[in-house]
PDB file of C-alpha atoms in Angstrom:
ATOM      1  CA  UNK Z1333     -16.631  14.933  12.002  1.00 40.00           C
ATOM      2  CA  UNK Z1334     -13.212  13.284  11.794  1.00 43.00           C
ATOM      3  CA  UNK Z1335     -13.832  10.842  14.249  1.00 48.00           C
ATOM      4  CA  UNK Z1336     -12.324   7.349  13.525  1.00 53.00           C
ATOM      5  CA  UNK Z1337     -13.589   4.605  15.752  1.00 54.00           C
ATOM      6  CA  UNK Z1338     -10.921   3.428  17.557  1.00 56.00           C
ATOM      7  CA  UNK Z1339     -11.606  -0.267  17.512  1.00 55.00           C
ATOM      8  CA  UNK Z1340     -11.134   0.003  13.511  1.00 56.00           C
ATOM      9  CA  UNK Z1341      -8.106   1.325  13.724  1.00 58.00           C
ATOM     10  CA  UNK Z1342      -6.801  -0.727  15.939  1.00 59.00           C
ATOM     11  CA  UNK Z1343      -7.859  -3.771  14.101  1.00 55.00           C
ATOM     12  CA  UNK Z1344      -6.584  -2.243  10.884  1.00 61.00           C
ATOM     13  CA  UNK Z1345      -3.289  -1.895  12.685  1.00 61.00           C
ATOM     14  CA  UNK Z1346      -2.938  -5.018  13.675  1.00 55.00           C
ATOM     15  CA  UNK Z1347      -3.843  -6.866  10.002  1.00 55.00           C
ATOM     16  CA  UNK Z1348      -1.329  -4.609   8.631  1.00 57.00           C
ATOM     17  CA  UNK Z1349       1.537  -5.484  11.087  1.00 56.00           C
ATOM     18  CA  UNK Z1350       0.788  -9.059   9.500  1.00 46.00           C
ATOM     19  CA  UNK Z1351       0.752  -8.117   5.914  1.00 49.00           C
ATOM     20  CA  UNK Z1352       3.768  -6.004   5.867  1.00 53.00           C
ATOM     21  CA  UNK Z1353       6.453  -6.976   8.053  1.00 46.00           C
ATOM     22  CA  UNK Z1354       8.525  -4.574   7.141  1.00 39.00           C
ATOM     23  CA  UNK Z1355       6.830  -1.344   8.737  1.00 45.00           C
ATOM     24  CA  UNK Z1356       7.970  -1.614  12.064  1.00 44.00           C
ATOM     25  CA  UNK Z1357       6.286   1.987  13.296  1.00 47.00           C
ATOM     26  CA  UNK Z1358       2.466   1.695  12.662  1.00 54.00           C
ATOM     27  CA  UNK Z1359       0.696   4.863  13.286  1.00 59.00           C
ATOM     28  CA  UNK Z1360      -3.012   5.874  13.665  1.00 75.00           C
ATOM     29  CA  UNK Z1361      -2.035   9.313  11.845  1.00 84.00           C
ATOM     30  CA  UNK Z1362      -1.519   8.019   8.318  1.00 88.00           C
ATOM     31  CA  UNK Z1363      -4.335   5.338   8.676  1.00 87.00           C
ATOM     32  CA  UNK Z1364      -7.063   7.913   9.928  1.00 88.00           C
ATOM     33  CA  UNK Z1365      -7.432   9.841   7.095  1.00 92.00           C
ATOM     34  CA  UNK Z1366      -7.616   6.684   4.539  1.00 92.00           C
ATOM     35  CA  UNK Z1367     -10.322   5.188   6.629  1.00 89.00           C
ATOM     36  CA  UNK Z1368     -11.888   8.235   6.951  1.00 92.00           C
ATOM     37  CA  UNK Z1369     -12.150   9.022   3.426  1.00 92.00           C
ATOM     38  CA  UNK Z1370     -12.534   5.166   2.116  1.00 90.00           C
ATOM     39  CA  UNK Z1371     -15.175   4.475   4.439  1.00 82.00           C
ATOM     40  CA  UNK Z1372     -14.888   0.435   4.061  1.00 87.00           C
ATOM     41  CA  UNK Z1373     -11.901  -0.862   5.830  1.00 88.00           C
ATOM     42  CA  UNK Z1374     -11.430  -3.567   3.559  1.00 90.00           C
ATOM     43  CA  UNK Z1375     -10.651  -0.498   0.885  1.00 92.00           C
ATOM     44  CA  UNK Z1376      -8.612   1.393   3.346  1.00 90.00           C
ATOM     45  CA  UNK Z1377      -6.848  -1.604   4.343  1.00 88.00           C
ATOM     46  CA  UNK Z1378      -5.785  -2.437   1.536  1.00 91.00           C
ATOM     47  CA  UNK Z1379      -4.979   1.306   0.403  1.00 91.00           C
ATOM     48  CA  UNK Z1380      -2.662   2.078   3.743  1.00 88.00           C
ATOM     49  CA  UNK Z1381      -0.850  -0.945   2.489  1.00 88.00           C
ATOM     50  CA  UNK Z1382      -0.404   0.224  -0.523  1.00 90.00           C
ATOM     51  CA  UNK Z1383       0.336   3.648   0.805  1.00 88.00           C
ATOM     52  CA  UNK Z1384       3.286   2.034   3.505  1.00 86.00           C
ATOM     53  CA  UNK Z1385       4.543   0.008   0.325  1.00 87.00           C
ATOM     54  CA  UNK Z1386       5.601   3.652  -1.373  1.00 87.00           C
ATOM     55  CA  UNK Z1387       6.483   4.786   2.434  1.00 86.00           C
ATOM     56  CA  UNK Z1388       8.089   2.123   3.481  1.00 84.00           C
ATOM     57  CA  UNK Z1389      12.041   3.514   3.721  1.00 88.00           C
ATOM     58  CA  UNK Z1390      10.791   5.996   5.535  1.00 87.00           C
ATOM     59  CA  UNK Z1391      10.174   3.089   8.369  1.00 81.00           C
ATOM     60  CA  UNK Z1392      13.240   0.838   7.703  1.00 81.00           C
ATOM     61  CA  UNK Z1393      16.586   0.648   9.999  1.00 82.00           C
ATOM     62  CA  UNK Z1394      18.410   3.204   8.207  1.00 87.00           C
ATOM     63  CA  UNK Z1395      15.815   5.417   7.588  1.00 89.00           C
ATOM     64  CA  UNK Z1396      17.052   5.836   3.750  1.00 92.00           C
ATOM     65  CA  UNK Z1397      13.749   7.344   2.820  1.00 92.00           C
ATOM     66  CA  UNK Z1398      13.931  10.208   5.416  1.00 94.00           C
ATOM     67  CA  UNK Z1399      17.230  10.755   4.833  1.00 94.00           C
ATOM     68  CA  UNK Z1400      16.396  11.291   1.169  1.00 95.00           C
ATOM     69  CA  UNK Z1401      13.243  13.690   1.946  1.00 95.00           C
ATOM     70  CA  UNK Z1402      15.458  15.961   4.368  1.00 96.00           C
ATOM     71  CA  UNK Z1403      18.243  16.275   1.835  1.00 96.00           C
ATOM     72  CA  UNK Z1404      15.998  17.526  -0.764  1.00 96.00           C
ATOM     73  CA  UNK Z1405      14.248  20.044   1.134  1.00 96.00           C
ATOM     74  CA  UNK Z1406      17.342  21.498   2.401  1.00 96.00           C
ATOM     75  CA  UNK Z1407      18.472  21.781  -1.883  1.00 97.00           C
ATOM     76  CA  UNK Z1408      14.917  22.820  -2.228  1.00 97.00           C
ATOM     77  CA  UNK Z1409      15.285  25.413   0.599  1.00 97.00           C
ATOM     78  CA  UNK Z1410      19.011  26.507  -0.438  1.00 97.00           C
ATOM     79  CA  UNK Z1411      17.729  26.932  -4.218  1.00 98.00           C
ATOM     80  CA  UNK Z1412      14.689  29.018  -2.645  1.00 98.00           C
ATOM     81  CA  UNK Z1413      15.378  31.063   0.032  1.00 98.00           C
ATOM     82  CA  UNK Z1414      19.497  31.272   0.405  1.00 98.00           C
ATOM     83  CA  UNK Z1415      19.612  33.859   3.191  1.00 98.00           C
ATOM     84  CA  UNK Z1416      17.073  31.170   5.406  1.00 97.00           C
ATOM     85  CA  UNK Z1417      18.935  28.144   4.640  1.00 97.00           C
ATOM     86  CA  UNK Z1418      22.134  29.977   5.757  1.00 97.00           C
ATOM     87  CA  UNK Z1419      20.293  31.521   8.643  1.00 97.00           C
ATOM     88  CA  UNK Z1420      19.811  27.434   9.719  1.00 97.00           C
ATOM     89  CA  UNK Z1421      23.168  26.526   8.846  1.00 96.00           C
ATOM     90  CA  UNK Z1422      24.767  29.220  11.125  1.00 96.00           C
ATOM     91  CA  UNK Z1423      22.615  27.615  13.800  1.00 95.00           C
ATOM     92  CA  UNK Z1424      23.433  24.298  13.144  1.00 93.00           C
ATOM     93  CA  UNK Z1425      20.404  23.237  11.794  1.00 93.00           C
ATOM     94  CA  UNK Z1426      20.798  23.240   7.850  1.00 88.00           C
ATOM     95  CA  UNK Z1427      20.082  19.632   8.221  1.00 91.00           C
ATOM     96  CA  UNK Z1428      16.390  20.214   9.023  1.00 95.00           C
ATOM     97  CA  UNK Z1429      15.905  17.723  11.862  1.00 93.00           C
ATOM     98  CA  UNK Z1430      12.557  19.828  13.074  1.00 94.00           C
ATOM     99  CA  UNK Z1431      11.222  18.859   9.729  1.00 95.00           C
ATOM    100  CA  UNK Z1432      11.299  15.110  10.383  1.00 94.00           C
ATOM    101  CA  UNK Z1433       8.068  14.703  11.533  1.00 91.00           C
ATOM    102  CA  UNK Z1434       6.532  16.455   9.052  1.00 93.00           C
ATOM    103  CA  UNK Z1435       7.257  14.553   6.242  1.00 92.00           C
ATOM    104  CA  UNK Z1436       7.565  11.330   8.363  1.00 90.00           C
ATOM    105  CA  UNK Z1437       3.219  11.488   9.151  1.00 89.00           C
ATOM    106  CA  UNK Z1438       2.611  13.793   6.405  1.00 91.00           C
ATOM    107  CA  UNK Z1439       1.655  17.239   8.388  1.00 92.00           C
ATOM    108  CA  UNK Z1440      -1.038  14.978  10.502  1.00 90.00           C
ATOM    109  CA  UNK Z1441      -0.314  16.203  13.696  1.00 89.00           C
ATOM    110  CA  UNK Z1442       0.714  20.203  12.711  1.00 94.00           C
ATOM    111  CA  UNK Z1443      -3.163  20.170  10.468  1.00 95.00           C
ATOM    112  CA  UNK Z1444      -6.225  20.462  10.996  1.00 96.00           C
ATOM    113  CA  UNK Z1445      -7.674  17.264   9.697  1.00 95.00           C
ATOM    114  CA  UNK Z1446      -9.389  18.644   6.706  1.00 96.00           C
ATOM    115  CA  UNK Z1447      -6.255  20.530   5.703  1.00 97.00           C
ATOM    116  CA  UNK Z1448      -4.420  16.890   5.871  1.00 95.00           C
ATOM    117  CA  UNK Z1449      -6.758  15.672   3.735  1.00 95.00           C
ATOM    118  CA  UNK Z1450      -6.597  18.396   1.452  1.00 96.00           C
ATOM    119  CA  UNK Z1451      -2.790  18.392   1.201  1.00 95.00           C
ATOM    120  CA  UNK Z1452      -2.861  14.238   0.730  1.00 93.00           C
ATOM    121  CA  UNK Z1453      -4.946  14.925  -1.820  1.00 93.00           C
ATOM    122  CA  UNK Z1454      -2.814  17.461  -3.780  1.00 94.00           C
ATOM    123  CA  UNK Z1455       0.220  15.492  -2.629  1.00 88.00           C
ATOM    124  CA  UNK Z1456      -0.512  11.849  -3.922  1.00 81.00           C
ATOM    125  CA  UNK Z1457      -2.342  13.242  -7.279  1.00 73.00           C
TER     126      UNK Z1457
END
């Protein structure tokens, strides 16, 4: 089971809003699957900080991280598949807005949870 106690989360949540002022958005969807597969939440703790640290532009004001990420999946996309990405561009969305919260929580949400941890795994590796 995927269950995460909630209490652990929620006092993971709140250390890390201490520790790292700069992530402003918090979310139970990338710590889940670090305290589910760390176990200890001093380890995962310290891992999802580690993990925001690489993320953190993603979270910032100007969003310079996500910016980055959608711009290189629409090259990616172009470079791939030219009839789709002109397909979105003809209806005005070549700038791939419907991806954002994909890459923003990392698939969590559109997943099942061992297919999240599956593509984390391949992802960070």
């Amino acid at each position: 089971s995927h269950f995460v106690k909630k209490k652990n989360v929620s006092k993971s949540n709140c250390e890390i809003k201490i520790v790292n002022r700069i992530v402003k958005y918090l979310n139970d969807d990338l710590l889940s699957p670090i305290l589910f597969v760390m176990e200890n939440e001093v380890d995962a703790f310290w891992c999802f900080v580690s993990f925001m640290d690489e993320m953190h532009e993603n979270f910032e004001e100007q969003m310079q991280g996500m910016k980055t990420q959608l711009i290189q999946l629409s090259t990616l996309l172009r470079l791939l598949d030219l009839a789709f990405w002109n397909y979105l561009e003809a209806q005005d969305s070549g700038y791939l807005y419907f991806c954002f919260r994909w890459l923003l929580i990392r698939f969590k949400r559109e997943l099942h949870f061992q297919d999240v941890l599956r593509l984390w795994e391949v992802c960070n590796n």
